[in-house]
PDB file of C-alpha atoms and ligand atoms in Angstrom:
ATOM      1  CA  UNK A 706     -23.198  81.390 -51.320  1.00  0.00           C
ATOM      2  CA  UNK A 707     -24.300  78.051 -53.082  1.00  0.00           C
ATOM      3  CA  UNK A 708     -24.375  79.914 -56.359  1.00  0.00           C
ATOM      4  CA  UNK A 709     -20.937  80.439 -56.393  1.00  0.00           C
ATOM      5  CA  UNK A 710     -20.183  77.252 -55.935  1.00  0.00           C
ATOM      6  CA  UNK A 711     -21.875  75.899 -58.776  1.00  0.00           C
ATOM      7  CA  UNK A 712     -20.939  78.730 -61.020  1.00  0.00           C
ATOM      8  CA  UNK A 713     -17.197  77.569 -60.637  1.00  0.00           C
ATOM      9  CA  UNK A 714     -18.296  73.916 -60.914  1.00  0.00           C
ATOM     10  CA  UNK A 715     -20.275  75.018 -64.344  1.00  0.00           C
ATOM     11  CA  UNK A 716     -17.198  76.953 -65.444  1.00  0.00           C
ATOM     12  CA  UNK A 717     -14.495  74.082 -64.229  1.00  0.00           C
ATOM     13  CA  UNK A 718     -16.300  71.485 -66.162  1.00  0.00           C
ATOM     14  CA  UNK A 719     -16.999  73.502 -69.622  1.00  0.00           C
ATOM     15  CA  UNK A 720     -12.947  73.959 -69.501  1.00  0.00           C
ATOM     16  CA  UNK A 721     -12.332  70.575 -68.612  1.00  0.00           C
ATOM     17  CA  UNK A 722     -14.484  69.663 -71.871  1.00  0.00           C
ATOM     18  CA  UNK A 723     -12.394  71.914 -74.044  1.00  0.00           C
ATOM     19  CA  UNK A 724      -9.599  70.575 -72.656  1.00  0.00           C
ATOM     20  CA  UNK A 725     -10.652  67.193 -73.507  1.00  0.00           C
ATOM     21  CA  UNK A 726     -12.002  67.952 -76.886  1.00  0.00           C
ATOM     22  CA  UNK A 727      -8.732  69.797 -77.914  1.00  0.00           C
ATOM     23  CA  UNK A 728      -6.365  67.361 -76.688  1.00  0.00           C
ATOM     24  CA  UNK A 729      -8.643  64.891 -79.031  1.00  0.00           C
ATOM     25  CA  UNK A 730      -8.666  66.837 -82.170  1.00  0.00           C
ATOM     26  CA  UNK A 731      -4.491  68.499 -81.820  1.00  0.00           C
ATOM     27  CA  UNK A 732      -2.947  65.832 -80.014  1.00  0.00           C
ATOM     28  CA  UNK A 733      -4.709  61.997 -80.914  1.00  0.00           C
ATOM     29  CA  UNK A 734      -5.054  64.001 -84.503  1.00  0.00           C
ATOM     30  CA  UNK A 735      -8.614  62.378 -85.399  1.00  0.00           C
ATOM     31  CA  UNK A 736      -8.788  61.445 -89.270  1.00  0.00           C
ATOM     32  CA  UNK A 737     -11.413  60.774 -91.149  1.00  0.00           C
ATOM     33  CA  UNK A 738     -12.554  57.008 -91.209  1.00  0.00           C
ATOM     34  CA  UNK A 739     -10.732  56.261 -94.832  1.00  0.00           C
ATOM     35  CA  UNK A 740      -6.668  56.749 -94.366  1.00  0.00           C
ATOM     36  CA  UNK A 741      -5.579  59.698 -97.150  1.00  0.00           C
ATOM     37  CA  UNK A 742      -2.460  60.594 -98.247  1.00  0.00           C
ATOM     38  CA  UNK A 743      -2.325  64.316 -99.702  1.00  0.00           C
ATOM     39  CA  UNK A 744      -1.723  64.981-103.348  1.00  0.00           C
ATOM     40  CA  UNK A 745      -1.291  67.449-105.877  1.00  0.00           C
ATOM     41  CA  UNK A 746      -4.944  67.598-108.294  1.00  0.00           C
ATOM     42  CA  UNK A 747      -3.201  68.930-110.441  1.00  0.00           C
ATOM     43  CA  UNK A 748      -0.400  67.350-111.178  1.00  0.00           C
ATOM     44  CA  UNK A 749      -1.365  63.917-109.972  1.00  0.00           C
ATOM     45  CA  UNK A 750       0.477  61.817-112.702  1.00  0.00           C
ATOM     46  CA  UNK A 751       3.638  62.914-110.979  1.00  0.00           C
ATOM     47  CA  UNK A 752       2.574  60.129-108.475  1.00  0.00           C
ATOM     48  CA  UNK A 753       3.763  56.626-109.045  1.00  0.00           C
ATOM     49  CA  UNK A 754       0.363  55.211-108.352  1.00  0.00           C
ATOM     50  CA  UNK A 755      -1.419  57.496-110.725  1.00  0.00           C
ATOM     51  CA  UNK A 756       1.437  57.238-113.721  1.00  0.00           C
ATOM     52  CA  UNK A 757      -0.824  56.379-116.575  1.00  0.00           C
ATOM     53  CA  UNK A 758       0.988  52.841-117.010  1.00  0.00           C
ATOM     54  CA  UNK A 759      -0.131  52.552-113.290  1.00  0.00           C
ATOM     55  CA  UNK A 760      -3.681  52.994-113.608  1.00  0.00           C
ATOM     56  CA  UNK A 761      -6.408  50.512-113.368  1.00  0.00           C
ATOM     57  CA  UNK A 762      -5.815  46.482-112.258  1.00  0.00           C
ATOM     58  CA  UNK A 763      -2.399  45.327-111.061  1.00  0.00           C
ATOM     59  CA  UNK A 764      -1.348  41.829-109.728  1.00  0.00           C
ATOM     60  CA  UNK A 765       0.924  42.599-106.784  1.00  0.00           C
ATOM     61  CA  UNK A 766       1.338  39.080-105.144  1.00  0.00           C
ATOM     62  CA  UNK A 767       0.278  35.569-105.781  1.00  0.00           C
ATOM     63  CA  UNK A 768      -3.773  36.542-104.984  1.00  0.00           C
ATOM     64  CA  UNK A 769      -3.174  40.193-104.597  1.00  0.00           C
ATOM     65  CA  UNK A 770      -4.419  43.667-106.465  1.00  0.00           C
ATOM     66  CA  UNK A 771      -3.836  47.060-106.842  1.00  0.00           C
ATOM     67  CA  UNK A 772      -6.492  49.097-108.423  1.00  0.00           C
ATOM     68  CA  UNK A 773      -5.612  52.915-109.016  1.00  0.00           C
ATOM     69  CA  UNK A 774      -8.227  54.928-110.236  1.00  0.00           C
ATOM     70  CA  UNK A 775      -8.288  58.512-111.427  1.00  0.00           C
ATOM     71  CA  UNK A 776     -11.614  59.883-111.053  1.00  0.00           C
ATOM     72  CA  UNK A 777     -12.633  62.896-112.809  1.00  0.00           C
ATOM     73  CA  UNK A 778     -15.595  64.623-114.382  1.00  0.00           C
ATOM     74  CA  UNK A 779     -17.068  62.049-115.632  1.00  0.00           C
ATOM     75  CA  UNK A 780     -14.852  59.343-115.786  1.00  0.00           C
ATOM     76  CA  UNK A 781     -12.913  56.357-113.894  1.00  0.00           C
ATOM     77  CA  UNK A 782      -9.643  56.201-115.895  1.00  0.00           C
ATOM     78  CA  UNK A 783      -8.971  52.936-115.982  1.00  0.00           C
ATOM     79  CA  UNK A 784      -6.001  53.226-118.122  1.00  0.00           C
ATOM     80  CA  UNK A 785      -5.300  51.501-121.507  1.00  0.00           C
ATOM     81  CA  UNK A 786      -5.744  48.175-123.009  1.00  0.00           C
ATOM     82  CA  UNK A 787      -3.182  46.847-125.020  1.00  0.00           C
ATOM     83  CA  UNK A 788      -5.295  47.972-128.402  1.00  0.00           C
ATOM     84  CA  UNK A 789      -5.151  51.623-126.628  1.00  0.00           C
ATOM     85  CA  UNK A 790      -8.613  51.819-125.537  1.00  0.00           C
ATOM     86  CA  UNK A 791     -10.024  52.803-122.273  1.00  0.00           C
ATOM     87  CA  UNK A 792     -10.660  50.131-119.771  1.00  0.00           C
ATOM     88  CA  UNK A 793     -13.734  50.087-118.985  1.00  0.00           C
ATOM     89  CA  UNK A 794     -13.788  46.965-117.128  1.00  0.00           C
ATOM     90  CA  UNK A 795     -12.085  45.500-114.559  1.00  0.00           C
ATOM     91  CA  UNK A 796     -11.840  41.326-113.445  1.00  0.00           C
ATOM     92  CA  UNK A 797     -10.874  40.235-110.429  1.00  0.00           C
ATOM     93  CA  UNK A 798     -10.736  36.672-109.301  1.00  0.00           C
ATOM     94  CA  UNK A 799     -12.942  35.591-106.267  1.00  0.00           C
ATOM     95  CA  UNK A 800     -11.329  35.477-102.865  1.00  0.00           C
ATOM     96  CA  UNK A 801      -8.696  38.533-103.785  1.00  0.00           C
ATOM     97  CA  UNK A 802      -7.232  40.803-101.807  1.00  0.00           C
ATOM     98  CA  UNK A 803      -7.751  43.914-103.630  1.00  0.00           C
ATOM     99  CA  UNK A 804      -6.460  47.691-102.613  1.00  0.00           C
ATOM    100  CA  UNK A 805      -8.223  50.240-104.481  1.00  0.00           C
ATOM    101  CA  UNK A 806      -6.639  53.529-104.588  1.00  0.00           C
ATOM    102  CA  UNK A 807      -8.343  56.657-105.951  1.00  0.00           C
ATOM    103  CA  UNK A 808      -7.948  60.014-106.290  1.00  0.00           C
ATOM    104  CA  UNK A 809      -9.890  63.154-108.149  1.00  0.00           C
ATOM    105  CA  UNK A 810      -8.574  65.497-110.143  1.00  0.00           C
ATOM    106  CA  UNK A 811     -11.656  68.266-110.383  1.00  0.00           C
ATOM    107  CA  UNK A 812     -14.007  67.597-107.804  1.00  0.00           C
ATOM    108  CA  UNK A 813     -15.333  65.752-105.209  1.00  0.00           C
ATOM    109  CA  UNK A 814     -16.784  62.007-106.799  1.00  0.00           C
ATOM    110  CA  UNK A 815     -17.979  58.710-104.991  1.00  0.00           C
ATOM    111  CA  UNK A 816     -15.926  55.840-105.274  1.00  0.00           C
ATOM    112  CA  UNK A 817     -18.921  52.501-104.974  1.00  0.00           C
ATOM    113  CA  UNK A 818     -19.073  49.445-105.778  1.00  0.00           C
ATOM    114  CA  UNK A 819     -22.869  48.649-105.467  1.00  0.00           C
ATOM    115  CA  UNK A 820     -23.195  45.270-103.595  1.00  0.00           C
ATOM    116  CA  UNK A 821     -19.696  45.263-101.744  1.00  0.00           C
ATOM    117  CA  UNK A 822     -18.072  46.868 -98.737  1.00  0.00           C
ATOM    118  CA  UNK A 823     -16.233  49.532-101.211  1.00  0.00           C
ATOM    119  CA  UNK A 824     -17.335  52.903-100.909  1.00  0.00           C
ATOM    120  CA  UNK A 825     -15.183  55.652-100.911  1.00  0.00           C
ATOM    121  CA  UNK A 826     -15.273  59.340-100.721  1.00  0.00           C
ATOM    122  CA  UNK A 827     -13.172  60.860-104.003  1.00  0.00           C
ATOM    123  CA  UNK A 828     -11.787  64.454-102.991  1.00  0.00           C
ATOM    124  CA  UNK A 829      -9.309  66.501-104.774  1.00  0.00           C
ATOM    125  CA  UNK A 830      -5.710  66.502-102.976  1.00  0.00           C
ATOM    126  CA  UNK A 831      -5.900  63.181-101.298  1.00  0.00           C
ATOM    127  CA  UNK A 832      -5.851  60.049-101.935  1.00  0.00           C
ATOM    128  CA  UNK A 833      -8.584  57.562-100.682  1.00  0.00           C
ATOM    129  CA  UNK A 834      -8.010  54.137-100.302  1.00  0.00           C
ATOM    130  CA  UNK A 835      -9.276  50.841 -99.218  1.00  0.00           C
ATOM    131  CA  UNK A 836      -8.297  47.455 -99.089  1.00  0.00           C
ATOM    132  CA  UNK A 837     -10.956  44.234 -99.627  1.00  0.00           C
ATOM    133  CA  UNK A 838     -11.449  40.790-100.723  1.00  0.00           C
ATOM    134  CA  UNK A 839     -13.618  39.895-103.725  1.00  0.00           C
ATOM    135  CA  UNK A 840     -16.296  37.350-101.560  1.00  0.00           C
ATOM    136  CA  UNK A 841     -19.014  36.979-104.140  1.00  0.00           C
ATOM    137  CA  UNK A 842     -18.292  36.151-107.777  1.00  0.00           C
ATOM    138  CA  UNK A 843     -20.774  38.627-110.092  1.00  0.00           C
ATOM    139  CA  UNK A 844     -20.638  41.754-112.329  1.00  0.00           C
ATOM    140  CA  UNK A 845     -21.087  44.739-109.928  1.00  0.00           C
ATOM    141  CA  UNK A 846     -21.360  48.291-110.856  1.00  0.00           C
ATOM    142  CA  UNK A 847     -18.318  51.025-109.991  1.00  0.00           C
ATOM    143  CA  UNK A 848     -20.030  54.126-109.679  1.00  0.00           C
ATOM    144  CA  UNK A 849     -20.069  57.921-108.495  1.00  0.00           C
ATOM    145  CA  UNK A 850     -22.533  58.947-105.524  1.00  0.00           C
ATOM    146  CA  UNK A 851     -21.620  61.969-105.102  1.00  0.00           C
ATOM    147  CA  UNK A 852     -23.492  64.805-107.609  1.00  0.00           C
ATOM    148  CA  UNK A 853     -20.775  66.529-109.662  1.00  0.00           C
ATOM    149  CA  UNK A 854     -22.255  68.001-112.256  1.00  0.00           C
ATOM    150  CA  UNK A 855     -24.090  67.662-115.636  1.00  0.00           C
ATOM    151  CA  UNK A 856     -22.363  64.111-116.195  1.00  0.00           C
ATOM    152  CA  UNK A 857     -22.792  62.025-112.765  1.00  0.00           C
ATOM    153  CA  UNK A 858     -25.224  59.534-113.948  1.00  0.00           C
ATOM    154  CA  UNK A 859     -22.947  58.551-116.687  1.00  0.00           C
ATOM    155  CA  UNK A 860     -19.789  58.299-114.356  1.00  0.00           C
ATOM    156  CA  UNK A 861     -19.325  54.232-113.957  1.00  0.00           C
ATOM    157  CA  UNK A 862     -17.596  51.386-114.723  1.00  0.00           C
ATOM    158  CA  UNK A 863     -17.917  47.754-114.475  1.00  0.00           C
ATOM    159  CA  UNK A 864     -16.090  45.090-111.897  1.00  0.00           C
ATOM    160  CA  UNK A 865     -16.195  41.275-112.612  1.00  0.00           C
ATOM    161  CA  UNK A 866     -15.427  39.293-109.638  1.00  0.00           C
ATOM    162  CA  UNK A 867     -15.242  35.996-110.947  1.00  0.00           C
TER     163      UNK A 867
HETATM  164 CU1  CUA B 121     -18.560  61.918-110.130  1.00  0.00          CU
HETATM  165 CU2  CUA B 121     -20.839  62.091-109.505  1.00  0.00          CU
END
């Protein structure tokens, strides 16, 4: 008789879970920690953040930056300097606010800047991003910690905080 009982109190609560879980995932819609946007890989100069004159370090407001980064195999494109080279480095004055705003367009990279808060995922069709301030002044190291392919260990870049 008792069986029963707790057969249908087993069964009751294992619903009641599922309910609970589904209601989390569908309804609440449960994101990842970093806040993406989607994004075409393969056409991701078609978005304003990624336009090549967009790319790398932009002074938005009186102490406030915008990095956008494209991150490929094996690269941060940090767009141009005014001689039409690659940036390869990027300085940022001590005590900014800085949003960095990445995307990929092959595979999944790391986004990490060894010594501060900023580590990001790097995933084709979204956009990762994450906003900061610049506490300590140093040189820190922007690099990829996430294996993709023959080339990782060479994918970096350098941040100034100064
Ligand atoms: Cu990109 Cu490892």
């Amino acid at each position: 008789k008792y069986e029963k009982l707790w057969l249908i109190f087993g069964v009751g609560s294992l619903i009641l879970f599922l309910v609970i879980l589904a209601i989390g995932a569908f309804y609440k819609e449960i994101h990842p920690p970093s806040h993406m946007d989607t994004i075409d890989p393969k056409n991701v100069q078609e978005h304003e953040s990624f336009k090549e004159e967009n790319l790398g370090l932009r002074q938005v407001g009186e102490n406030e930056y915008i990095v956008n980064v494209l991150s490929s195999g094996f690269y941060y494109d940090l767009g141009k300097d005014e001689n039409d080279k690659a940036v390869n480095t990027i300085r940022i004055p001590v005590g900014a606010k800085v949003l960095f705003q990445t995307t990929s367009t092959d595979v999944v990279h790391g986004f990490q800047i060894a010594g501060t808060n900023v580590n990001m995922m790097v995933e084709p069709g979204h956009i990762s991003t994450l906003e900061t301030v610049m506490q300590k002044p140093g040189t820190y190291t922007l690099l990829c910690n996430e294996y993709c392919g023959s080339g990782h260990h060479y994918m970096a870049a350098t941040v100034e905080v100064f």
